[in-house]
Short mmCIF file of C-alpha atoms and ligand atoms in Angstrom, two decimals:
data_model
loop_
_atom_site.label_atom_id
_atom_site.label_comp_id
_atom_site.label_asym_id
_atom_site.label_seq_id
_atom_site.Cartn_x
_atom_site.Cartn_y
_atom_site.Cartn_z
CA MET A 1 80.47 -19.80 -13.58
CA PRO A 2 79.65 -23.30 -12.39
CA SER A 3 76.09 -23.44 -11.14
CA SER A 4 76.49 -25.87 -8.28
CA PRO A 5 73.51 -26.00 -5.87
CA SER A 6 75.51 -24.12 -3.25
CA SER A 7 76.16 -21.02 -5.39
CA ALA A 8 73.06 -20.85 -7.63
CA GLU A 9 70.87 -17.80 -7.43
CA GLN A 10 67.44 -18.51 -6.03
CA PRO A 11 64.26 -16.49 -5.61
CA GLY A 12 63.03 -15.76 -2.11
CA ARG A 13 61.00 -13.40 0.01
CA VAL A 14 62.18 -11.32 2.93
CA VAL A 15 60.01 -12.36 5.88
CA SER A 16 61.79 -10.58 8.71
CA GLY A 17 64.26 -7.75 9.00
CA HIS A 18 66.90 -7.01 11.59
CA GLY A 19 68.99 -4.21 10.13
CA ARG A 20 71.60 -5.58 7.76
CA HIS A 21 70.50 -9.13 8.38
CA VAL A 22 67.21 -10.36 7.03
CA VAL A 23 65.43 -13.69 7.04
CA VAL A 24 64.59 -14.93 3.56
CA GLU A 25 62.01 -17.60 2.85
CA THR A 26 62.87 -19.93 0.00
CA ALA A 27 60.41 -21.22 -2.59
CA ASP A 28 59.85 -24.35 -0.50
CA GLY A 29 59.34 -22.49 2.73
CA GLU A 30 62.74 -22.76 4.36
CA ARG A 31 63.85 -19.67 6.31
CA ILE A 32 67.46 -18.60 6.05
CA LEU A 33 69.42 -15.74 7.56
CA CYS A 34 70.80 -13.59 4.74
CA HIS A 35 73.19 -10.67 4.55
CA SER A 36 73.16 -7.96 1.96
CA ARG A 37 76.30 -7.34 -0.06
CA GLY A 38 76.37 -3.58 0.42
CA LYS A 39 77.02 -1.68 3.63
CA LYS A 40 73.37 -0.80 3.99
CA SER A 41 70.52 -3.22 3.55
CA GLU A 42 68.09 -1.90 0.96
CA CYS A 43 65.59 -4.73 1.10
CA VAL A 44 62.64 -4.64 3.45
CA VAL A 45 60.09 -7.15 4.69
CA GLY A 46 57.93 -8.33 1.79
CA ASP A 47 60.62 -7.85 -0.81
CA ARG A 48 61.21 -10.55 -3.37
CA VAL A 49 64.92 -11.08 -3.70
CA SER A 50 67.45 -13.08 -5.59
CA TRP A 51 69.91 -14.72 -3.19
CA GLN A 52 72.45 -17.50 -2.98
CA ARG A 53 73.80 -19.76 -0.31
CA SER A 54 77.09 -19.18 1.42
CA THR A 55 77.84 -21.98 3.88
CA ASP A 56 74.75 -22.26 6.11
CA GLU A 57 73.60 -18.70 5.50
CA GLY A 58 72.81 -16.62 2.45
CA VAL A 59 73.78 -13.50 0.54
CA ILE A 60 71.27 -11.26 -1.22
CA ASP A 61 72.25 -10.33 -4.76
CA ALA A 62 69.29 -8.23 -5.86
CA THR A 63 65.93 -6.86 -4.78
CA LEU A 64 63.29 -7.51 -7.44
CA PRO A 65 60.84 -4.79 -8.58
CA ARG A 66 58.09 -3.99 -6.06
CA THR A 67 54.36 -3.73 -6.57
CA SER A 68 54.11 -1.35 -3.61
CA LEU A 69 56.13 0.21 -0.83
CA LEU A 70 54.72 1.79 2.30
CA TYR A 71 57.13 4.11 4.07
CA ARG A 72 57.41 7.21 6.18
CA GLN A 73 59.72 10.08 5.47
CA ASP A 74 60.83 11.97 8.56
CA ALA A 75 63.08 15.02 8.49
CA TRP A 76 66.29 13.01 8.42
CA LYS A 77 65.40 9.47 7.58
CA THR A 78 63.27 7.24 5.44
CA LYS A 79 61.73 4.23 7.12
CA ALA A 80 60.13 1.54 5.00
CA PHE A 81 57.36 -0.45 6.66
CA ALA A 82 56.91 -3.19 4.06
CA ALA A 83 57.00 -3.92 0.34
CA ASN A 84 54.57 -5.72 -1.95
CA ILE A 85 51.55 -5.38 0.33
CA ASP A 86 47.97 -5.08 -1.00
CA GLN A 87 46.32 -3.73 2.09
CA LEU A 88 46.97 -1.74 5.24
CA LEU A 89 45.12 -2.41 8.46
CA VAL A 90 45.60 0.38 10.98
CA VAL A 91 44.84 -0.99 14.43
CA VAL A 92 43.85 1.47 17.13
CA ALA A 93 42.05 0.76 20.39
CA ALA A 94 39.72 2.25 22.95
CA GLU A 95 42.78 2.21 25.21
CA PRO A 96 45.47 3.46 25.09
CA VAL A 97 44.02 6.64 23.57
CA PHE A 98 45.32 6.85 19.99
CA SER A 99 46.70 9.85 18.15
CA GLU A 100 44.30 10.81 15.36
CA SER A 101 47.15 12.56 13.61
CA GLN A 102 49.19 9.33 13.42
CA LEU A 103 46.16 7.44 12.16
CA ALA A 104 45.51 10.07 9.49
CA ARG A 105 49.16 9.99 8.44
CA ALA A 106 49.15 6.23 7.98
CA LEU A 107 46.06 6.49 5.77
CA ILE A 108 47.60 9.30 3.72
CA ALA A 109 50.82 7.35 3.18
CA ALA A 110 48.81 4.31 2.08
CA ARG A 111 46.76 6.36 -0.37
CA GLU A 112 49.89 7.87 -1.82
CA ALA A 113 51.33 4.36 -2.25
CA HIS A 114 48.07 3.07 -3.84
CA ILE A 115 47.48 0.62 -1.00
CA ASP A 116 43.93 0.03 0.27
CA ALA A 117 43.51 0.88 3.93
CA ARG A 118 41.08 -0.07 6.66
CA ILE A 119 40.87 0.76 10.35
CA VAL A 120 40.39 -1.78 13.12
CA LEU A 121 39.07 -0.27 16.33
CA ASN A 122 39.93 -2.81 19.01
CA LYS A 123 38.85 -3.37 22.64
CA ARG A 124 35.15 -2.90 22.09
CA ASP A 125 34.69 -4.43 25.56
CA LEU A 126 36.16 -1.37 27.32
CA PRO A 127 34.07 1.61 28.52
CA ALA A 128 36.27 4.01 26.53
CA PHE A 129 35.13 2.38 23.30
CA ALA A 130 32.18 4.73 22.66
CA ALA A 131 34.38 7.82 22.74
CA ALA A 132 36.92 6.21 20.45
CA GLU A 133 34.20 5.25 18.00
CA GLN A 134 32.97 8.84 18.04
CA ARG A 135 36.45 10.07 17.13
CA LEU A 136 36.42 7.79 14.10
CA ALA A 137 33.08 9.07 12.78
CA PRO A 138 34.76 11.36 10.18
CA TYR A 139 36.63 8.35 8.78
CA VAL A 140 33.42 6.37 8.35
CA THR A 141 31.86 9.39 6.63
CA MET A 142 34.76 9.72 4.21
CA GLY A 143 34.37 6.09 3.21
CA THR A 144 37.08 4.32 5.21
CA ASP A 145 36.06 0.93 6.52
CA VAL A 146 36.12 0.93 10.35
CA ILE A 147 35.95 -2.55 11.86
CA ALA A 148 35.05 -2.62 15.56
CA LEU A 149 36.39 -5.69 17.34
CA ALA A 150 37.37 -7.13 20.68
CA LEU A 151 40.29 -9.25 19.57
CA LYS A 152 40.90 -10.65 23.03
CA LYS A 153 37.41 -10.66 24.51
CA GLU A 154 35.43 -11.82 21.45
CA PRO A 155 38.00 -13.74 19.43
CA ALA A 156 35.61 -15.99 17.50
CA GLN A 157 33.64 -13.01 16.22
CA ALA A 158 36.81 -11.13 15.38
CA ARG A 159 38.29 -14.06 13.51
CA GLU A 160 35.20 -14.47 11.39
CA ARG A 161 35.06 -10.77 10.53
CA LEU A 162 38.76 -10.61 9.66
CA ALA A 163 38.84 -13.78 7.56
CA ASP A 164 36.80 -11.99 4.89
CA VAL A 165 39.00 -8.93 4.93
CA LEU A 166 42.33 -10.76 4.81
CA GLY A 167 41.65 -13.59 2.36
CA GLY A 168 43.93 -13.66 -0.70
CA LYS A 169 45.81 -10.52 0.28
CA SER A 170 49.06 -9.41 1.87
CA THR A 171 48.09 -7.12 4.73
CA LEU A 172 50.37 -4.94 6.81
CA VAL A 173 49.21 -4.35 10.38
CA LEU A 174 50.24 -0.95 11.66
CA GLY A 175 49.33 1.06 14.72
CA PRO A 176 50.45 2.38 18.09
CA SER A 177 51.97 0.17 20.73
CA GLY A 178 49.40 -1.64 22.84
CA ALA A 179 46.55 -1.44 20.33
CA GLY A 180 46.46 -5.18 19.69
CA LYS A 181 48.42 -5.80 16.48
CA SER A 182 50.15 -8.91 17.78
CA THR A 183 46.91 -10.09 19.36
CA LEU A 184 45.36 -9.86 15.90
CA VAL A 185 48.22 -11.74 14.26
CA ASN A 186 48.17 -14.46 16.91
CA LEU A 187 44.43 -14.83 16.53
CA MET A 188 44.63 -15.24 12.76
CA VAL A 189 47.90 -17.16 12.43
CA ALA A 190 47.63 -20.45 14.30
CA ASP A 191 51.36 -21.24 14.12
CA ALA A 192 52.62 -17.67 14.55
CA ALA A 193 55.23 -18.64 17.13
CA ALA A 194 56.61 -21.35 14.87
CA GLN A 195 56.77 -18.99 11.89
CA VAL A 196 58.75 -16.45 13.84
CA GLY A 197 61.49 -19.01 14.29
CA GLU A 198 64.55 -19.00 16.45
CA ILE A 199 66.04 -15.71 15.29
CA SER A 200 63.32 -13.31 16.31
CA LYS A 201 62.35 -15.44 19.29
CA ALA A 202 65.79 -14.70 20.64
CA LEU A 203 65.37 -10.98 19.97
CA ASN A 204 61.96 -10.85 21.63
CA SER A 205 62.77 -12.90 24.69
CA GLY A 206 60.81 -11.86 27.74
CA ARG A 207 59.02 -9.01 26.02
CA HIS A 208 55.55 -8.59 24.63
CA THR A 209 56.35 -5.60 22.50
CA THR A 210 57.12 -6.40 18.89
CA THR A 211 60.60 -5.24 17.90
CA ALA A 212 60.84 -6.38 14.28
CA THR A 213 58.54 -6.44 11.29
CA GLN A 214 57.52 -9.99 10.57
CA TRP A 215 55.77 -11.66 7.66
CA TYR A 216 53.29 -14.48 8.48
CA TRP A 217 51.36 -16.77 6.19
CA LEU A 218 47.69 -17.23 7.01
CA ASP A 219 47.28 -20.40 5.00
CA ALA A 220 49.31 -23.47 4.05
CA ASP A 221 49.10 -22.50 0.37
CA ARG A 222 50.76 -19.17 1.16
CA THR A 223 48.20 -17.00 -0.64
CA SER A 224 47.30 -14.70 2.28
CA ALA A 225 49.81 -12.94 4.51
CA LEU A 226 49.81 -10.74 7.59
CA ILE A 227 52.74 -8.52 8.46
CA ASP A 228 53.14 -7.53 12.10
CA SER A 229 55.17 -4.41 12.86
CA PRO A 230 56.45 -2.60 15.93
CA GLY A 231 54.34 0.30 17.18
CA PHE A 232 55.42 3.70 15.85
CA GLN A 233 55.46 7.19 17.31
CA GLU A 234 56.60 9.38 14.45
CA PHE A 235 55.12 9.38 10.95
CA GLY A 236 56.67 11.94 8.63
CA LEU A 237 55.12 12.43 5.20
CA ARG A 238 57.83 14.41 3.49
CA GLN A 239 57.51 12.24 0.39
CA ILE A 240 54.31 14.19 -0.34
CA ALA A 241 54.28 17.54 -2.14
CA PRO A 242 52.22 20.19 -0.25
CA ASN A 243 49.78 20.60 -3.15
CA GLU A 244 49.15 16.81 -3.22
CA LEU A 245 48.06 16.60 0.41
CA ALA A 246 44.40 17.60 0.10
CA GLY A 247 43.92 15.04 -2.68
CA LEU A 248 45.14 12.30 -0.34
CA MET A 249 42.54 13.22 2.32
CA PRO A 250 39.21 12.26 0.71
CA ASP A 251 36.98 14.40 2.94
CA ILE A 252 39.06 17.50 2.18
CA GLY A 253 39.93 16.73 -1.43
CA ARG A 254 36.24 16.42 -2.21
CA TYR A 255 35.82 20.18 -1.80
CA ALA A 256 39.14 21.35 -3.26
CA GLY A 257 37.59 21.67 -6.71
CA GLU A 258 35.24 24.37 -5.43
CA CYS A 259 37.98 26.84 -4.49
CA ARG A 260 38.26 30.14 -6.34
CA PHE A 261 42.01 29.80 -6.86
CA TYR A 262 43.42 26.73 -8.58
CA ASN A 263 46.43 26.79 -6.23
CA CYS A 264 44.36 27.35 -3.06
CA LYS A 265 46.03 25.89 0.04
CA HIS A 266 42.77 25.82 2.05
CA VAL A 267 44.30 27.76 4.93
CA HIS A 268 42.65 31.23 4.81
CA GLU A 269 42.12 32.01 1.12
CA PRO A 270 38.94 33.82 0.04
CA GLY A 271 36.41 31.67 -1.82
CA CYS A 272 37.90 28.45 -0.48
CA GLY A 273 35.54 25.48 -0.91
CA VAL A 274 37.26 23.51 1.85
CA LEU A 275 36.89 26.33 4.41
CA ALA A 276 33.23 26.74 3.39
CA ALA A 277 32.64 23.02 3.97
CA LEU A 278 34.46 23.28 7.30
CA GLU A 279 32.17 26.16 8.29
CA LEU A 280 29.12 24.05 7.44
CA GLY A 281 30.44 21.09 9.42
CA GLU A 282 30.84 18.92 6.30
CA ILE A 283 34.52 18.58 7.15
CA SER A 284 35.38 17.89 10.80
CA ALA A 285 37.46 20.53 12.57
CA GLY A 286 39.86 17.84 13.76
CA ARG A 287 40.56 16.64 10.24
CA HIS A 288 41.19 20.15 8.95
CA ARG A 289 43.53 20.77 11.88
CA ILE A 290 45.49 17.65 10.94
CA TYR A 291 45.61 18.86 7.33
CA LEU A 292 47.06 22.21 8.49
CA GLU A 293 49.55 20.50 10.79
CA ILE A 294 50.90 18.26 8.03
CA LEU A 295 50.86 21.06 5.47
CA ALA A 296 52.98 23.25 7.76
CA GLU A 297 55.42 20.39 8.14
CA LEU A 298 55.69 19.82 4.39
CA ALA A 299 56.18 23.50 3.68
CA GLY A 300 58.81 23.88 6.39
N1 LIG B 401 40.45 -5.30 27.00
C1 LIG B 401 41.00 -5.77 25.89
N2 LIG B 401 42.34 -5.88 25.82
C2 LIG B 401 42.89 -6.35 24.68
C3 LIG B 401 42.08 -6.73 23.56
N3 LIG B 401 42.89 -7.12 22.57
C4 LIG B 401 44.16 -7.00 23.04
N4 LIG B 401 44.17 -6.55 24.31
C5 LIG B 401 45.36 -6.33 25.17
O1 LIG B 401 46.12 -5.22 24.74
C6 LIG B 401 47.50 -5.40 25.07
C7 LIG B 401 48.41 -5.08 23.90
O2 LIG B 401 48.21 -6.02 22.87
P1 LIG B 401 49.33 -6.34 21.78
O3 LIG B 401 48.67 -7.24 20.77
O4 LIG B 401 50.59 -6.82 22.39
O5 LIG B 401 49.59 -4.89 21.16
P2 LIG B 401 50.56 -4.46 19.97
O6 LIG B 401 49.78 -3.53 19.12
O7 LIG B 401 51.13 -5.66 19.29
O8 LIG B 401 51.71 -3.64 20.72
P3 LIG B 401 53.26 -3.44 20.31
O9 LIG B 401 53.83 -4.77 19.91
O10 LIG B 401 53.89 -2.85 21.53
O11 LIG B 401 53.29 -2.47 19.16
C8 LIG B 401 47.65 -6.82 25.57
O12 LIG B 401 47.73 -6.80 26.97
C9 LIG B 401 46.36 -7.48 25.10
O13 LIG B 401 45.97 -8.53 25.94
C10 LIG B 401 40.65 -6.63 23.69
O14 LIG B 401 39.86 -6.96 22.80
N5 LIG B 401 40.19 -6.12 24.87
MG1 LIG B 402 53.08 -6.28 18.90
ZN1 LIG B 403 40.66 26.02 -0.84
#
């Protein structure tokens, strides 16, 4: 095979995904629309790939091994959020009221994938903030970092707080629609609009809502990244075995060792350490309810 510059394989990173077509960033920062060879695209945003040029576009030959993959597994489909990320930032806000179940699911998926996770509670300026903060108390207790911000109203403060958290890492921003994910990305990424480029600008025309996952660099050296994603409604966890679930919820897993039966499901078994802790208020009722809800789903 002649290795002319037009057909040589090159390394790259998927920075945006639109179904079968993805945008790949080359080693020197150029962004090129690429197609996968197969019928179905198997690479996701964050993937390192091997690709080659074909006329003005590119073809992906292989997806390189991943350090991490965050995904959800619903009843009928698997949906990858991003690959090769170090950290998950779940953004929720005082308004619109967030689903605690969805938040818990995102944290469980991250734990299963060995990805560090933090919560951003946005819109501190709104009256509903106090109630939202109260709802997150169990997460603070179980050791999850909860960062209260007003991304729009107190941007300087927010930027300073987030710079520490994001430095040197690849961070996926996940959360319900309207929470402020794009506000966060635009605050931290000065040239966000430029990085999005023509392709997704065209897709997003006239809309605020994010429709595609998008990788942004925070710095010129490309050592820190932020990945914006569309809001989600469903978050299936069928990749998790029922007996693994408690271990992925730190506040519940903490007491699972105290159960009489080694295979206790913490539902209504006698001598259950989790139910005893629930009774004493050591585990919040809401968290145990979410555990039961997910467990029922995984068993079904
Ligand atoms: N009051 C208040 N509003 C805010 C704050 N931060 C963001 N907003 C507003 O919240 C709305 C939604 O923000 P976005 O950043 O577009 O939300 P998103 O999470 O990207 O939403 P999707 O792309 O639909 O998933 C916008 O109207 C923002 O101006 C804040 O600190 N306080
Ligand atoms: Mg958005
Ligand atoms: Zn038990």
